[in-house]
Short mmCIF file of C-alpha atoms in Angstrom, two decimals:
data_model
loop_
_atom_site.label_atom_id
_atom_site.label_comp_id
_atom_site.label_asym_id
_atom_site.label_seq_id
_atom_site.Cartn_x
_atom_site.Cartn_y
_atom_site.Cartn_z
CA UNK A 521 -2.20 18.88 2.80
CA UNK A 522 -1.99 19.69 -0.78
CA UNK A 523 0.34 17.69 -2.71
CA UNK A 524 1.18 14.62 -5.39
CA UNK A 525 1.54 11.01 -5.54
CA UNK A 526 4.35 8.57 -6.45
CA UNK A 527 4.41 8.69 -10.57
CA UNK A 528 0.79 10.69 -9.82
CA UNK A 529 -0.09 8.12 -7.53
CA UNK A 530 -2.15 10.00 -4.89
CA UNK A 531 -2.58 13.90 -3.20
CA UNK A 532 0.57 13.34 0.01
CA UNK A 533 1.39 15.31 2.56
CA UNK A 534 4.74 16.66 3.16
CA UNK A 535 7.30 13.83 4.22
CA UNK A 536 7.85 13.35 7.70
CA UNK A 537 11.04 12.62 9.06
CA UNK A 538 12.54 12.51 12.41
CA UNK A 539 12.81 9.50 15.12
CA UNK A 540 10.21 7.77 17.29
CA UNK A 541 10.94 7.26 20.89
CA UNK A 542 10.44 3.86 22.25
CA UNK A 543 7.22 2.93 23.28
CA UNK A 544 6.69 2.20 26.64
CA UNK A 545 5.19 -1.12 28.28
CA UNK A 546 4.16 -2.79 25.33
CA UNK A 547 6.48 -5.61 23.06
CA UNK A 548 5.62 -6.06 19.46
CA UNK A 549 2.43 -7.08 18.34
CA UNK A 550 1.00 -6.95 22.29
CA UNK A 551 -2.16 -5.39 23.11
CA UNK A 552 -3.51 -4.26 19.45
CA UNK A 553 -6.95 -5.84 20.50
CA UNK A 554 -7.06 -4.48 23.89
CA UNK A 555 -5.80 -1.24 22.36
CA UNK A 556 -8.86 -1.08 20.10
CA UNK A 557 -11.84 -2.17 22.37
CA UNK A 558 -10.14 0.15 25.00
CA UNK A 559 -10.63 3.69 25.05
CA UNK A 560 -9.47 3.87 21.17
CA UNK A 561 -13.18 5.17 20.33
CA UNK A 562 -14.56 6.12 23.37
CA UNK A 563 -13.31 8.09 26.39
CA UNK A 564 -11.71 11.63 26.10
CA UNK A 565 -9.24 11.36 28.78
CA UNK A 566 -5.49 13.54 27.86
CA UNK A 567 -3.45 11.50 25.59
CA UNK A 568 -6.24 9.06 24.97
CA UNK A 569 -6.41 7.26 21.26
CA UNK A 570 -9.32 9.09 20.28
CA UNK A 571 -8.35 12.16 20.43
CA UNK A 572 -5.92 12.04 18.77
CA UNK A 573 -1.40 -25.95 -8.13
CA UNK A 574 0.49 -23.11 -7.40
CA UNK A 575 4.31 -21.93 -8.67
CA UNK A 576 7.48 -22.10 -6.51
CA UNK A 577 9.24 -19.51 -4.39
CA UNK A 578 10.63 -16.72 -6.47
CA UNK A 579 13.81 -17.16 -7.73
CA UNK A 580 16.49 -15.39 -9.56
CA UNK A 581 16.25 -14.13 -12.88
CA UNK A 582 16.58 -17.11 -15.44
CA UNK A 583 18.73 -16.40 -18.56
CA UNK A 584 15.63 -17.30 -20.74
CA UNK A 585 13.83 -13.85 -18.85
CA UNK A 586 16.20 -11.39 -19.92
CA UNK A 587 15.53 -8.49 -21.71
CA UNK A 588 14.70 -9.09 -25.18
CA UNK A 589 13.52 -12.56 -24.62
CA UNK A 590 10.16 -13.54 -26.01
CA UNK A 591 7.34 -12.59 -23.46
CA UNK A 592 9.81 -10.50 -21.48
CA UNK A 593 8.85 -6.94 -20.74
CA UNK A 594 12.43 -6.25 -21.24
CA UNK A 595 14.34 -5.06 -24.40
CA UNK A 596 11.38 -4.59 -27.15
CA UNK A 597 9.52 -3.35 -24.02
CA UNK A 598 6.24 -5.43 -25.94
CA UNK A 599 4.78 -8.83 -24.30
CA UNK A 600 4.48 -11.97 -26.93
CA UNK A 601 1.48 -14.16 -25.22
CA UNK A 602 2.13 -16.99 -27.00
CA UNK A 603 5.43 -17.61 -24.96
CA UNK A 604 4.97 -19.02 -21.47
CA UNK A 605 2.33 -20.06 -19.50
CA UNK A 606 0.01 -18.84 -16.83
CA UNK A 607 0.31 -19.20 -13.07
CA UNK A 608 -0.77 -18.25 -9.97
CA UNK A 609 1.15 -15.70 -8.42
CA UNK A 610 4.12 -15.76 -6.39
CA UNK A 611 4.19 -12.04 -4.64
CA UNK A 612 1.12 -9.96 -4.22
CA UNK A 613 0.57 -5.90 -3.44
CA UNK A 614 -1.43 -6.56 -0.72
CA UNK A 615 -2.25 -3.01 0.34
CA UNK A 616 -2.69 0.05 1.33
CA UNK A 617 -5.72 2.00 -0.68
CA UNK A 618 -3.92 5.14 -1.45
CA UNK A 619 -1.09 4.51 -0.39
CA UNK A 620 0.88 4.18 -3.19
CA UNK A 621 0.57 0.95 -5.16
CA UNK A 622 -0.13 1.86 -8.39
CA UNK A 623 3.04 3.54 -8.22
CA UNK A 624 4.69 0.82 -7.15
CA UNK A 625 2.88 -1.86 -9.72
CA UNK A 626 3.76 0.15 -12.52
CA UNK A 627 7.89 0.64 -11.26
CA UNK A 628 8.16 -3.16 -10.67
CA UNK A 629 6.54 -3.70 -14.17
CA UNK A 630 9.69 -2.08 -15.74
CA UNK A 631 11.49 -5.17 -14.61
CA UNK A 632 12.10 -7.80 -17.02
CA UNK A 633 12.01 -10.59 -14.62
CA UNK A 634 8.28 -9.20 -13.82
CA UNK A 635 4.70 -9.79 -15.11
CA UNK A 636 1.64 -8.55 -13.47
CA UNK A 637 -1.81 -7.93 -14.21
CA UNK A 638 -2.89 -4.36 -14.71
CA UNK A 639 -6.11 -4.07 -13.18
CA UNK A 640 -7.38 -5.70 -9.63
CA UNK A 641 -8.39 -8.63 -10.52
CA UNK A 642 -10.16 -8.73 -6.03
CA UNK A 643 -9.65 -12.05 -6.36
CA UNK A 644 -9.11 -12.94 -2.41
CA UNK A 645 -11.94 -10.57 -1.37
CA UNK A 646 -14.56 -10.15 -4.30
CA UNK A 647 -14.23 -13.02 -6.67
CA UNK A 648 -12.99 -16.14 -4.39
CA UNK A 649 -15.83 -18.16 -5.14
CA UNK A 650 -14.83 -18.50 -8.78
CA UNK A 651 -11.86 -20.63 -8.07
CA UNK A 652 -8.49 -20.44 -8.31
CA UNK A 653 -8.18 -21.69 -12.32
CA UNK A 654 -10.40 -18.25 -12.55
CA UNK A 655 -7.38 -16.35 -10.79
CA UNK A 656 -4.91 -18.76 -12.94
CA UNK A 657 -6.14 -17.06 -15.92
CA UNK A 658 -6.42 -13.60 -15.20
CA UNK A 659 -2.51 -13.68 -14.76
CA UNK A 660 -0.57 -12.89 -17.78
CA UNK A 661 1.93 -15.88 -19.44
CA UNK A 662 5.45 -15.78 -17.64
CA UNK A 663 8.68 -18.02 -18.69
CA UNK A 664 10.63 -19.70 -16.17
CA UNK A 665 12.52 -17.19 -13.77
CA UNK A 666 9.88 -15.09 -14.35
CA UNK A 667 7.77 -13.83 -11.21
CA UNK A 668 3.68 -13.56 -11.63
CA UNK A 669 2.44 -10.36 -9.53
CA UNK A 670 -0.78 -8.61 -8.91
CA UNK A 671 -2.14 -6.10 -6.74
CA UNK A 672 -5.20 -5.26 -4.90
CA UNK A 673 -5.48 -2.75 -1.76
CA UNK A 674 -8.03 -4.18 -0.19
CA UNK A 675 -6.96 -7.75 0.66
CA UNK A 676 -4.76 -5.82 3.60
CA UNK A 677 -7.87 -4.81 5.03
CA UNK A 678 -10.38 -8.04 4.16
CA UNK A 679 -10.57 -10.55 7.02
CA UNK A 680 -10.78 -13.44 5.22
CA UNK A 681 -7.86 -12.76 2.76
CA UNK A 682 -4.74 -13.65 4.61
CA UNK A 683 -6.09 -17.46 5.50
CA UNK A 684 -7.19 -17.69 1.38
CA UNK A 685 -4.08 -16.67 0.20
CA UNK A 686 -2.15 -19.36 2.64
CA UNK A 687 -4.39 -21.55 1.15
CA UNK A 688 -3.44 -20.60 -2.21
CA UNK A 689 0.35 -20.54 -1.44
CA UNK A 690 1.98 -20.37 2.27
CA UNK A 691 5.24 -19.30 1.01
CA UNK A 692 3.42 -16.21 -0.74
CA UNK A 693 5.74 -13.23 -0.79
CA UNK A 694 3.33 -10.11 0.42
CA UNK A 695 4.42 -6.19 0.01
CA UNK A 696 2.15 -3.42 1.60
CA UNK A 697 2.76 0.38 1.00
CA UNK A 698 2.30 2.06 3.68
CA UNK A 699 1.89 6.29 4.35
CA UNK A 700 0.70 8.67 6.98
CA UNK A 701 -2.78 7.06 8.08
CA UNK A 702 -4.07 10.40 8.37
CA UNK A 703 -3.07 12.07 5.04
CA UNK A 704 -4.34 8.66 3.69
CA UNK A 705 -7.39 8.98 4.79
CA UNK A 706 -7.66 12.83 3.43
CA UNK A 707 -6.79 11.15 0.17
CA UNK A 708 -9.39 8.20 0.80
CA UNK A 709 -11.77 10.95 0.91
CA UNK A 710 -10.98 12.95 -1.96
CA UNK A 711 -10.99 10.23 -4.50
CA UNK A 712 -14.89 9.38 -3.02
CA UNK A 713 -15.80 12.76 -3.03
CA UNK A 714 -14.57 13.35 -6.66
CA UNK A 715 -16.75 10.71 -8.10
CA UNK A 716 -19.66 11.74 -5.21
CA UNK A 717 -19.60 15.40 -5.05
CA UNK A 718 -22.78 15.07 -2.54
CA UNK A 719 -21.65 13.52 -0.07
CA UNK A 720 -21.16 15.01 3.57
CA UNK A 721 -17.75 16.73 4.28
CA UNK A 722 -14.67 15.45 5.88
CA UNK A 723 -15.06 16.97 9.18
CA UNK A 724 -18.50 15.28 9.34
CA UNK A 725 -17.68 12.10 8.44
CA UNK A 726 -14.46 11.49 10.64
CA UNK A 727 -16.58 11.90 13.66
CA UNK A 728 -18.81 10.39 15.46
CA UNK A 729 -19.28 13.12 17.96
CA UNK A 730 -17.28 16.46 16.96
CA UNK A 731 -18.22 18.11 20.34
CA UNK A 732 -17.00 15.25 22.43
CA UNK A 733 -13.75 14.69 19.46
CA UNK A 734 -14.97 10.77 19.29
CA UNK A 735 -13.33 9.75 15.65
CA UNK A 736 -15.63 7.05 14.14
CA UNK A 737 -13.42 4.57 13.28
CA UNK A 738 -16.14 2.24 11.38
CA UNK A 739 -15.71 5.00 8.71
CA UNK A 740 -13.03 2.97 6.23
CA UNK A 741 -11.15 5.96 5.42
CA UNK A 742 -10.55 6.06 9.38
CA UNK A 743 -10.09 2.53 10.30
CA UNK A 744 -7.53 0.87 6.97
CA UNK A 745 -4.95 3.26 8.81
CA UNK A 746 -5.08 1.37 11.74
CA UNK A 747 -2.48 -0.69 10.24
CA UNK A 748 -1.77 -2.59 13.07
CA UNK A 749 -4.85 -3.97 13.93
CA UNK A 750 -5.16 -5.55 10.40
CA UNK A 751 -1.33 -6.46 10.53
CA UNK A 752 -2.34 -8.75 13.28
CA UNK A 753 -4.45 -10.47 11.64
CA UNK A 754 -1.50 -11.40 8.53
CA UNK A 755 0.66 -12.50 11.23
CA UNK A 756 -1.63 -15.50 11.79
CA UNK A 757 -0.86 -17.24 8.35
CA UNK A 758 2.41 -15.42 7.46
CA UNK A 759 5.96 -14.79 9.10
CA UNK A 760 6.74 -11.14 9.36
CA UNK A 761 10.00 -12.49 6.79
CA UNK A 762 7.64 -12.73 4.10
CA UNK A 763 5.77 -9.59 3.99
CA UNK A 764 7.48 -5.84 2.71
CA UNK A 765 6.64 -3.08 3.98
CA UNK A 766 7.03 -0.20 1.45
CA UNK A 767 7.13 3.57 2.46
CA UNK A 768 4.89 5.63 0.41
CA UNK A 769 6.55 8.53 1.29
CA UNK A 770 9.86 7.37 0.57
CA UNK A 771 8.41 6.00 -3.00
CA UNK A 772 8.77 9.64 -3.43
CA UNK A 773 11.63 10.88 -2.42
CA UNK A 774 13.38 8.33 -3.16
CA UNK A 775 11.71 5.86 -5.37
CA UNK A 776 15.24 4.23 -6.48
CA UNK A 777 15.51 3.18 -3.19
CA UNK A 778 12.32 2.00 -2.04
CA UNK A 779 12.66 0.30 -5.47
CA UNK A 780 16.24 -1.40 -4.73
CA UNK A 781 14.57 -2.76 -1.50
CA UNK A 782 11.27 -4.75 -3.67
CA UNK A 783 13.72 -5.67 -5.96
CA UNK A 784 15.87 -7.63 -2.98
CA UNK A 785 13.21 -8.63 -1.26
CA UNK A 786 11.97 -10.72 -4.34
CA UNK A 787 14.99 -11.84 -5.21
CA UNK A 788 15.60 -10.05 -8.53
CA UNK A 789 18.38 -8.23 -9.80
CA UNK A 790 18.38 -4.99 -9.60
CA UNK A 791 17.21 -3.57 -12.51
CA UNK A 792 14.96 -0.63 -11.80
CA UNK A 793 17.20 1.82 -10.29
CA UNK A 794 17.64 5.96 -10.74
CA UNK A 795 17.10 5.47 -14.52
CA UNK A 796 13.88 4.94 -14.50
CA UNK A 797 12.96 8.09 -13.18
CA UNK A 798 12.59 11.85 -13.37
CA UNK A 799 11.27 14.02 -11.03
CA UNK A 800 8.37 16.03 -12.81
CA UNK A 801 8.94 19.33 -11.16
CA UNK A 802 5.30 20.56 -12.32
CA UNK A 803 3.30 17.95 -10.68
CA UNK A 804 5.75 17.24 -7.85
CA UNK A 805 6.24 13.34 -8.32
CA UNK A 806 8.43 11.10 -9.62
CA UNK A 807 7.41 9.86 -13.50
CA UNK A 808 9.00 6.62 -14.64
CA UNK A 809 10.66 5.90 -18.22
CA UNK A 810 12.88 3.25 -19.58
CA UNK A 811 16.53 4.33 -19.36
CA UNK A 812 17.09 3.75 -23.06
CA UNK A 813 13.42 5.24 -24.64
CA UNK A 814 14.61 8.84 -25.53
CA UNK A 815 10.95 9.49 -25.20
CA UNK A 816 9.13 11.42 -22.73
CA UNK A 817 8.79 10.19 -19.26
CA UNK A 818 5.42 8.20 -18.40
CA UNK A 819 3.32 9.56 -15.71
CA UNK A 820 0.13 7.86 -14.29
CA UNK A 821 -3.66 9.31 -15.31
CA UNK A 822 -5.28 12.33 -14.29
CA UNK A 823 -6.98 10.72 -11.54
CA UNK A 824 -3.90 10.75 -9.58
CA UNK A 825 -2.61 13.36 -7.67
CA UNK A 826 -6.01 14.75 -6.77
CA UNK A 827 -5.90 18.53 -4.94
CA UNK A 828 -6.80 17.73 -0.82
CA UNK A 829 -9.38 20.04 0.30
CA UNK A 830 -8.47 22.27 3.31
CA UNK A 831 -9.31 20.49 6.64
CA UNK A 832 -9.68 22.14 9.67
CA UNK A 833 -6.40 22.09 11.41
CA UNK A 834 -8.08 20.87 14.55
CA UNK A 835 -10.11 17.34 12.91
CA UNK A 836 -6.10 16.93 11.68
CA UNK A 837 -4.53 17.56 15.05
CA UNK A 838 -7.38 15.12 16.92
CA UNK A 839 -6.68 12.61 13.63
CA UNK A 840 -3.09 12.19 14.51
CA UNK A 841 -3.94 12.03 18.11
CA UNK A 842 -6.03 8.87 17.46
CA UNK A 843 -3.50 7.34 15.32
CA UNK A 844 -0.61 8.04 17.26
CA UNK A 845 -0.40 4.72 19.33
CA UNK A 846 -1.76 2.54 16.24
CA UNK A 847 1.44 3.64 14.65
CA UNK A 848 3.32 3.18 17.63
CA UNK A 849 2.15 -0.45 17.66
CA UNK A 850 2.94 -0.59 14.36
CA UNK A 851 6.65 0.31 14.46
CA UNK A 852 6.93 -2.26 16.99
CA UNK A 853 5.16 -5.19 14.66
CA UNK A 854 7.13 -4.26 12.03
CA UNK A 855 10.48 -3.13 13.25
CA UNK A 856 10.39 0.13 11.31
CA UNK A 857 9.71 3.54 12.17
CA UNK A 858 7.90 5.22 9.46
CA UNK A 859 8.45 8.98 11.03
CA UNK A 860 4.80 9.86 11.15
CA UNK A 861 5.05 11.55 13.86
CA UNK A 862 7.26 13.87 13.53
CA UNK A 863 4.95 16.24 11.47
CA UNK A 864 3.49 16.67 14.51
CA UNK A 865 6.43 17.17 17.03
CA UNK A 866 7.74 19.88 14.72
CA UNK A 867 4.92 22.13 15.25
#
């Protein structure tokens, strides 16, 4: 479990490939809740889950957006804030944590058609009660044709988020990356335990009885991989048409492609393609440049790509057990299969 993150993104795992079988007896989206209060967390039985004022639509790029243009990321590659104006946004990184989204924020910046804030600005889950001419201005100025973008990780996982951002906007366009739950969770861990070096190991904390392999899913590292019991709550406000689903591994392998598939799905040109990357062959990501800077490619902090400790094969093999028909369930929701699984199956 030791390896690198999209443009240093986060520690992965190997990609997994390969095909899911169909699921049997349940159709999408059906028995998430029944799946979770069930045995999920408690029995041990073979095969059981624990063992295991707001701005239009997007549109096109406008001629007054194109590279070069004042306030455009494009051509001089610098922003001029005294060209456009603020507003809320129209597309949101909604999640995963670790997953990949910095990655992602920082290839969909390269488009010209794009503005986003840097940070998190938690608006949905940390800072609602400040109003949404607070969010307004933490956005940065955008001309016509121009789409507004932020991202935070946690909204995915925050209750209250998908009903405040309806609120906000129903046509909000929503993209989550998505990656191995249980490699995500490894990853979860090892950004904690860098900045808390103290704290009790992996093994320990997955668990809430090793002896009897019960996973304690009230640990977050655990439960934000159960994507689709979150992804049921989305579904509520939003169509499944509106939100992205984004392969973290695949922002990888293939981050053109992943890329080419944002880039659709907000209906922008696409821009961003091959060009904008090189594969760093010392840290073992993808690093993003500009296809006409001559200068070295840009690669995210330090902080990313953090060394996984070693796990004990066995807390991985009852990890994947638990997650196995969360993913499932997920495929089904989503109408993709991410190839978790296969890891596993190869073995």
């Amino acid at each position: 479990l030791r390896g690198a993150g999209g443009f240093g993104q986060e520690p992965r795992g190997d990609t997994t490939e390969g095909a899911l079988g169909e699921a049997e007896g349940r159709g999408p989206g059906q028995g998430v809740a029944e799946l979770w209060r069930g045995d999920s967390c408690g029995g041990r039985g073979e095969g059981s889950a624990e063992d295991g004022g707001h701005c239009p639509c997007p549109r096109g790029p406008a001629p007054g957006a194109r590279a070069g243009s004042p306030g455009s990321r494009g051509g001089g590659g610098s922003t001029t804030p005294d060209y456009g104006e603020k507003r809320l946004p129209q597309a949101l990184i909604i999640g995963v944590k670790k997953g990949g989204t910095r990655a992602l924020l920082e290839a969909i910046r390269a488009h010209p058609d794009v503005r986003a804030v840097g940070t998190e600005p938690h608006f949905f889950d940390r800072n609602y009660e400040k109003g949404l001419e607070w969010y307004r201005n933490v956005m940065p100025k955008t001309l016509d044709g121009q789409i507004t973008m932020e991202k935070t990780p946690s909204y995915f996982v925050t209750n209250e988020a998908p009903r405040r951002i309806h609120s906000m906007a129903k046509d909000t366009k929503l993209i989550v990356v998505v990656r191995n739950p249980v490699t995500r969770a490894i990853s979860d861990y090892t950004q904690t335990l860098s900045k808390k070096p103290e704290i009790p190991t992996f093994e320990v904390l997955a668990f809430k009885n090793r002896t009897l392999g019960l996973i304690d899913a009230s640990w977050s590292a655990i439960r934000i991989g159960i994507y689709a019991l979150h992804l049921e709550n989305w579904l509520q406000y939003f169509p499944l048409s509106q939100i992205l689903f984004v392969s973290g591994e695949r922002l990888i392998t293939d981050p053109a492609g992943e890329m080419a598939k944002v880039q659709d799905f907000l209906g922008l040109k696409r821009i961003v393609t091959e060009k904008h990357f090189y594969f760093n062959k010392t840290k073992g990501f993808p690093c993003l440049k500009k296809p006409e800077d001559s200068s070295a490619p840009r690669c995210l902090g330090k902080s990313k790509g953090r060394t996984h400790p070693k796990i004990d094969p066995d807390v991985i093999h009852r990890l994947r057990k638990f997650y196995k028909p969360f993913n499932v369930m997920f495929y089904q929701m989503t109408g993709q299969d991410f190839q978790w699984e296969q890891e596993e199956s190869d073995k």
